[in-house]
XYZ file of C-alpha atoms in Angstrom:
372
model
C 23.417 -6.622 24.006
C 20.922 -8.884 23.991
C 17.141 -8.900 22.062
C 15.373 -8.196 25.583
C 17.863 -5.728 26.220
C 17.894 -3.644 23.146
C 14.332 -3.652 23.647
C 14.458 -2.149 26.641
C 16.297 0.674 25.523
C 13.838 1.082 22.908
C 10.730 1.350 25.029
C 12.865 4.404 26.927
C 12.850 6.602 22.772
C 11.110 8.797 21.835
C 11.080 7.340 18.326
C 13.245 4.614 16.512
C 13.996 4.346 12.941
C 13.015 0.650 11.579
C 13.092 -1.150 8.280
C 13.285 -5.074 7.394
C 14.795 -6.972 5.270
C 12.404 -10.163 3.753
C 11.368 -12.516 0.921
C 8.402 -13.650 -0.410
C 8.947 -15.150 -4.152
C 7.867 -18.060 -3.041
C 5.334 -17.774 -0.239
C 2.134 -16.085 1.226
C 3.771 -14.290 4.220
C 6.435 -12.967 4.105
C 10.061 -13.919 5.098
C 11.113 -11.499 7.709
C 15.373 -11.939 7.277
C 16.521 -9.382 9.123
C 14.799 -6.178 11.481
C 17.374 -3.159 11.411
C 16.212 -0.500 14.455
C 18.528 2.843 15.226
C 17.966 5.332 17.462
C 19.332 8.192 19.686
C 22.868 6.892 20.101
C 22.531 3.502 18.566
C 21.735 0.818 15.893
C 21.139 -3.080 15.705
C 20.467 -5.481 13.310
C 17.907 -8.185 14.327
C 18.398 -11.597 13.092
C 14.746 -12.979 13.571
C 16.411 -16.310 12.681
C 18.011 -16.369 15.793
C 15.079 -14.615 18.142
C 11.441 -14.695 18.475
C 10.476 -11.350 16.951
C 6.894 -11.731 18.655
C 7.893 -9.557 21.685
C 8.618 -6.582 19.741
C 4.841 -5.762 20.163
C 4.785 -4.421 23.192
C 7.237 -1.860 21.737
C 5.143 -1.517 18.119
C 2.237 -0.759 20.034
C 4.205 1.373 22.593
C 4.049 5.443 22.178
C 7.668 5.333 21.060
C 6.918 6.812 17.261
C 8.336 4.969 14.718
C 10.060 6.050 11.270
C 10.511 4.111 8.468
C 10.319 4.958 4.546
C 7.803 3.110 2.245
C 6.431 0.487 5.351
C 3.408 -0.691 3.053
C 5.154 -3.637 3.049
C 7.122 -3.811 6.510
C 3.548 -3.094 7.918
C 2.301 -6.700 6.596
C 5.562 -8.364 8.043
C 5.545 -6.984 11.912
C 1.867 -8.589 11.564
C 2.446 -11.419 10.373
C 5.796 -11.710 12.785
C 4.452 -10.154 15.834
C 1.060 -9.826 15.311
C 0.906 -5.931 14.862
C 2.158 -2.947 13.801
C 3.495 0.247 14.872
C 0.158 2.427 16.031
C 2.522 5.034 15.643
C 3.814 5.745 12.359
C 5.993 8.523 10.375
C 6.038 7.408 6.772
C 9.167 9.472 5.132
C 8.566 8.619 1.556
C 4.570 9.237 1.879
C 5.492 12.762 4.138
C 8.052 13.850 1.324
C 5.295 13.771 -0.926
C 3.749 16.893 1.429
C 7.209 18.956 -0.074
C 6.891 18.310 -3.534
C 9.108 14.935 -4.111
C 6.750 11.913 -5.929
C 7.153 8.896 -3.719
C 10.902 8.940 -3.499
C 13.265 5.945 -3.028
C 15.355 6.450 0.803
C 18.560 6.068 -1.759
C 17.430 9.481 -3.284
C 15.484 10.834 -0.337
C 19.578 10.158 1.344
C 21.245 12.139 -1.544
C 18.384 14.949 -1.698
C 18.213 15.307 1.821
C 21.754 14.733 3.279
C 23.728 14.626 0.026
C 24.647 10.793 1.498
C 24.814 7.833 -1.190
C 23.394 4.610 -0.007
C 25.070 1.406 -0.979
C 23.368 -0.356 -3.548
C 25.260 -4.225 -4.333
C 23.314 -5.845 -2.290
C 19.488 -5.118 -2.579
C 18.418 -7.900 -4.086
C 20.942 -10.215 -2.146
C 19.555 -13.617 -0.521
C 19.082 -11.993 2.966
C 17.965 -15.921 4.296
C 21.298 -16.910 4.151
C 23.621 -17.262 6.728
C 26.482 -15.990 7.447
C 25.686 -12.851 6.141
C 28.603 -10.732 4.770
C 29.883 -7.529 6.128
C 28.623 -5.623 2.858
C 25.902 -7.344 4.063
C 25.320 -6.076 7.216
C 26.493 -2.576 5.808
C 23.763 -2.475 3.238
C 21.524 -3.206 6.006
C 22.888 -0.910 8.633
C 22.778 1.986 6.006
C 18.531 2.268 5.242
C 17.958 3.188 9.406
C 21.847 4.981 10.335
C 20.208 8.295 8.985
C 16.209 8.148 8.662
C 15.891 9.770 12.048
C 18.111 13.378 10.816
C 16.018 13.005 8.186
C 12.704 12.648 10.035
C 14.480 15.817 11.828
C 15.019 17.750 8.060
C 10.943 16.546 6.863
C 9.701 17.658 10.618
C 11.288 21.368 10.166
C 10.055 21.310 6.203
C 6.589 20.518 7.279
C 6.157 22.579 10.217
C 7.237 25.148 8.311
C 5.226 24.728 5.761
C 1.925 24.173 7.885
C 2.333 20.658 6.138
C 2.772 18.592 9.528
C -1.079 17.600 10.599
C -1.704 16.486 7.067
C 0.861 14.307 6.784
C 0.948 12.251 10.200
C -3.150 12.099 9.044
C -1.904 10.423 5.857
C -0.010 8.043 7.708
C -3.028 7.200 10.192
C -4.576 6.263 6.910
C -2.311 4.530 5.324
C -2.287 2.602 8.656
C -5.596 1.685 8.421
C -5.611 0.982 4.655
C -2.822 -1.729 5.220
C -3.698 -3.609 7.554
C -7.279 -4.886 5.907
C -5.422 -5.107 2.301
C -5.480 -8.710 2.845
C -9.718 -9.654 4.008
C -10.273 -12.934 2.099
C -13.775 -11.427 1.158
C -11.970 -8.498 -0.616
C -9.223 -10.271 -2.794
C -11.703 -10.324 -5.871
C -10.953 -6.696 -5.908
C -7.965 -6.912 -6.882
C -8.340 -8.830 -9.829
C -9.212 -6.699 -12.382
C -10.837 -8.929 -14.430
C -13.243 -10.115 -11.694
C -13.956 -6.782 -11.195
C -16.496 -6.316 -14.551
C -18.208 -9.434 -13.664
C -22.177 -9.270 -13.326
C -24.821 -11.084 -11.274
C -23.842 -14.545 -10.177
C -20.379 -14.195 -11.880
C -19.748 -11.735 -9.548
C -20.762 -13.871 -6.375
C -18.853 -16.991 -7.616
C -16.244 -14.952 -8.155
C -16.247 -13.144 -4.987
C -16.591 -17.116 -3.360
C -13.841 -18.840 -5.534
C -11.058 -15.636 -5.144
C -11.501 -15.785 -0.880
C -10.905 -19.490 -1.050
C -7.566 -18.756 -2.972
C -6.946 -16.259 -0.393
C -7.571 -18.600 2.812
C -5.625 -21.694 1.012
C -2.821 -19.228 0.309
C -2.135 -18.539 3.608
C -2.714 -22.066 4.589
C -0.479 -24.100 2.182
C 1.843 -20.661 2.823
C 1.932 -19.941 -1.157
C 2.002 -16.896 -3.228
C -1.778 -16.723 -4.535
C -1.136 -16.932 -8.210
C 0.771 -20.388 -7.783
C -2.642 -21.595 -6.115
C -5.138 -20.533 -8.866
C -3.920 -18.090 -11.664
C -6.017 -14.736 -11.730
C -7.027 -16.110 -15.323
C -8.620 -19.412 -13.524
C -10.053 -17.528 -10.916
C -11.985 -15.763 -13.671
C -12.857 -18.601 -15.953
C -14.392 -20.242 -12.582
C -16.563 -17.537 -12.402
C -17.787 -17.675 -15.834
C -18.303 -21.153 -15.944
C -19.766 -22.432 -12.256
C -18.492 -25.772 -12.325
C -20.100 -28.365 -10.761
C -18.419 -31.336 -11.385
C -14.385 -32.226 -12.177
C -15.286 -33.147 -15.097
C -16.597 -29.241 -15.621
C -12.756 -28.169 -14.272
C -11.602 -30.191 -16.494
C -12.999 -27.797 -19.442
C -11.727 -24.701 -18.087
C -8.867 -22.212 -19.157
C -6.195 -21.086 -17.224
C -6.940 -24.759 -14.900
C -4.117 -27.838 -15.516
C -4.035 -31.424 -13.238
C -3.243 -29.454 -10.714
C -6.857 -28.353 -10.356
C -8.566 -31.574 -11.166
C -7.685 -33.370 -8.548
C -7.766 -33.823 -4.346
C -8.199 -30.751 -2.132
C -8.131 -28.515 -4.617
C -10.198 -29.435 -6.805
C -12.773 -29.710 -3.736
C -12.148 -26.392 -2.969
C -13.139 -24.648 -6.258
C -16.129 -27.075 -6.699
C -17.383 -25.755 -3.002
C -16.422 -22.231 -3.219
C -18.327 -22.104 -6.529
C -21.478 -24.149 -4.845
C -21.146 -21.741 -1.880
C -21.781 -18.530 -4.004
C -25.056 -18.518 -3.667
C -25.118 -18.261 -0.130
C -22.399 -15.022 -0.144
C -24.372 -12.221 1.651
C -24.871 -9.462 -0.980
C -22.375 -6.687 -1.713
C -23.143 -3.590 0.262
C -24.357 -0.878 -1.918
C -21.922 1.851 -3.243
C -23.032 5.034 -2.424
C -25.404 7.182 -5.249
C -23.201 8.720 -8.173
C -24.901 12.027 -8.843
C -25.618 12.878 -12.390
C -24.074 9.395 -12.828
C -26.244 9.805 -16.305
C -23.807 12.190 -17.923
C -20.759 12.501 -19.559
C -18.213 13.538 -16.723
C -15.162 12.614 -19.017
C -14.985 16.563 -19.874
C -14.488 18.079 -16.599
C -11.922 15.408 -15.198
C -10.130 16.086 -17.576
C -10.010 19.448 -16.768
C -10.376 19.279 -12.934
C -7.048 17.013 -13.592
C -5.238 19.374 -15.582
C -5.336 22.407 -12.746
C -5.084 19.755 -9.704
C -1.791 19.383 -11.474
C -0.894 22.559 -11.773
C -2.032 22.972 -8.714
C 0.247 20.117 -6.847
C 3.107 21.495 -9.165
C 2.505 25.329 -7.470
C 2.058 24.102 -4.158
C 5.229 21.620 -4.099
C 2.490 18.481 -3.295
C 2.633 15.025 -5.324
C -0.461 14.753 -7.506
C -1.174 11.120 -7.039
C -1.330 12.281 -2.865
C -3.791 14.768 -4.059
C -5.680 12.351 -5.449
C -6.042 9.514 -8.729
C -8.152 9.821 -11.697
C -10.694 7.974 -9.545
C -10.718 10.669 -6.519
C -11.104 13.263 -8.753
C -14.367 11.326 -10.860
C -15.998 10.771 -6.975
C -15.510 14.967 -6.305
C -16.739 15.823 -9.783
C -19.573 14.360 -9.453
C -20.136 14.490 -6.306
C -20.081 11.804 -4.363
C -20.738 11.660 -0.638
C -17.542 11.457 1.441
C -14.703 11.891 -1.599
C -11.442 12.219 -0.706
C -11.008 15.449 -2.598
C -14.288 16.892 -0.659
C -12.662 16.454 2.998
C -9.855 17.148 4.999
C -6.513 19.198 3.810
C -7.461 18.127 -0.098
C -10.405 20.255 0.075
C -8.663 23.198 1.634
C -6.142 22.682 -1.070
C -7.600 22.254 -4.254
C -11.843 23.208 -2.733
C -12.416 26.682 -3.628
C -10.650 26.605 -7.455
C -12.510 23.203 -8.412
C -15.787 24.253 -7.203
C -15.269 27.912 -8.990
C -14.132 25.335 -11.960
C -17.175 23.211 -11.727
C -19.864 26.203 -11.165
C -18.178 27.734 -14.805
C -17.272 31.125 -12.546
C -13.280 30.013 -14.113
C -12.152 28.678 -16.997
C -8.461 27.340 -17.258
C -6.113 29.232 -19.685
C -2.459 28.642 -20.849
C -0.525 31.154 -18.892
C 2.242 31.459 -22.167
C 5.495 29.779 -20.158
C 3.403 26.284 -20.591
C 0.988 26.057 -17.384
C -2.233 26.280 -15.878
C -3.946 29.409 -14.596
C -7.963 29.935 -13.425
C -9.119 33.080 -14.865
C -12.338 34.484 -13.271
C -15.063 34.363 -15.900
C -18.046 37.576 -16.439
C -21.312 37.171 -16.203
């Protein structure tokens, strides 16, 4: 069946299972080597080295539900190869967190839900080599062959638990989050040491990290190959104005002292003064108070409540989310939607002193009302 014929068949389906194989160890953009698609009565392995994937955009932007597992990096693959991502997505790894499974691998989900063992031998194979072996093709096909059946099982369990809408909303939020992950202006936030900088050093690191991101995309190299994180932070701290000053900065070497890289670094440092100010962060109520004890207490109860209600604790909220909730930050992630529905009342009682945590004698915690 030709690629266009496959697309026409898929456009008539209500849902399809999709996965990709790709490499990106030496490139900025993922190099897609295989697209696997399964539907109600068929399965296809699409070779992007032989066909142009861009016509697949009409499928991704249609009403067809795209079922994937751990879709984050695959979304970037499609964004680069097709210029778009699925508008209707169901991520089985994400959904599994709503029935008590903590970020399960595709293999473990197959074993738990279907009693099947997926082949493992070709996970780290060279997918860009041609011709592909039968073992490689079998491995690729196994990633989607039973994914719609797993989708059916998850739908039944989520519907029975009244959590299907929660999972669907989380998939929508993940789509929005992944689309904005590579914005150059936000690249500095992914450098741990950069987030500690203040004053002009912060503006310089914003400018240099954004330049590095654009440069990496232009030459299709990993950002660390353009300039390592240490070099970006050191440039921000020293703010060099000449090649001679660049040579004295830790984390840079001869590649960074000449040509377009040196020019780009110096230009980024100079451009830092023209950056618009960062948007003010929402005020943090009681920011002068030490909330560590309250955060620790609420974290313990959220972990217990997650176990009791078969929810992945990391899905409910990170420690940062809990701190925002404790501080009463406007728009706190755990103060709205299904998260508030699950934890809102008990946590309000705990923070107001109307309830206290106690051990239940079996290694768990329970929330006890406190008398006046």
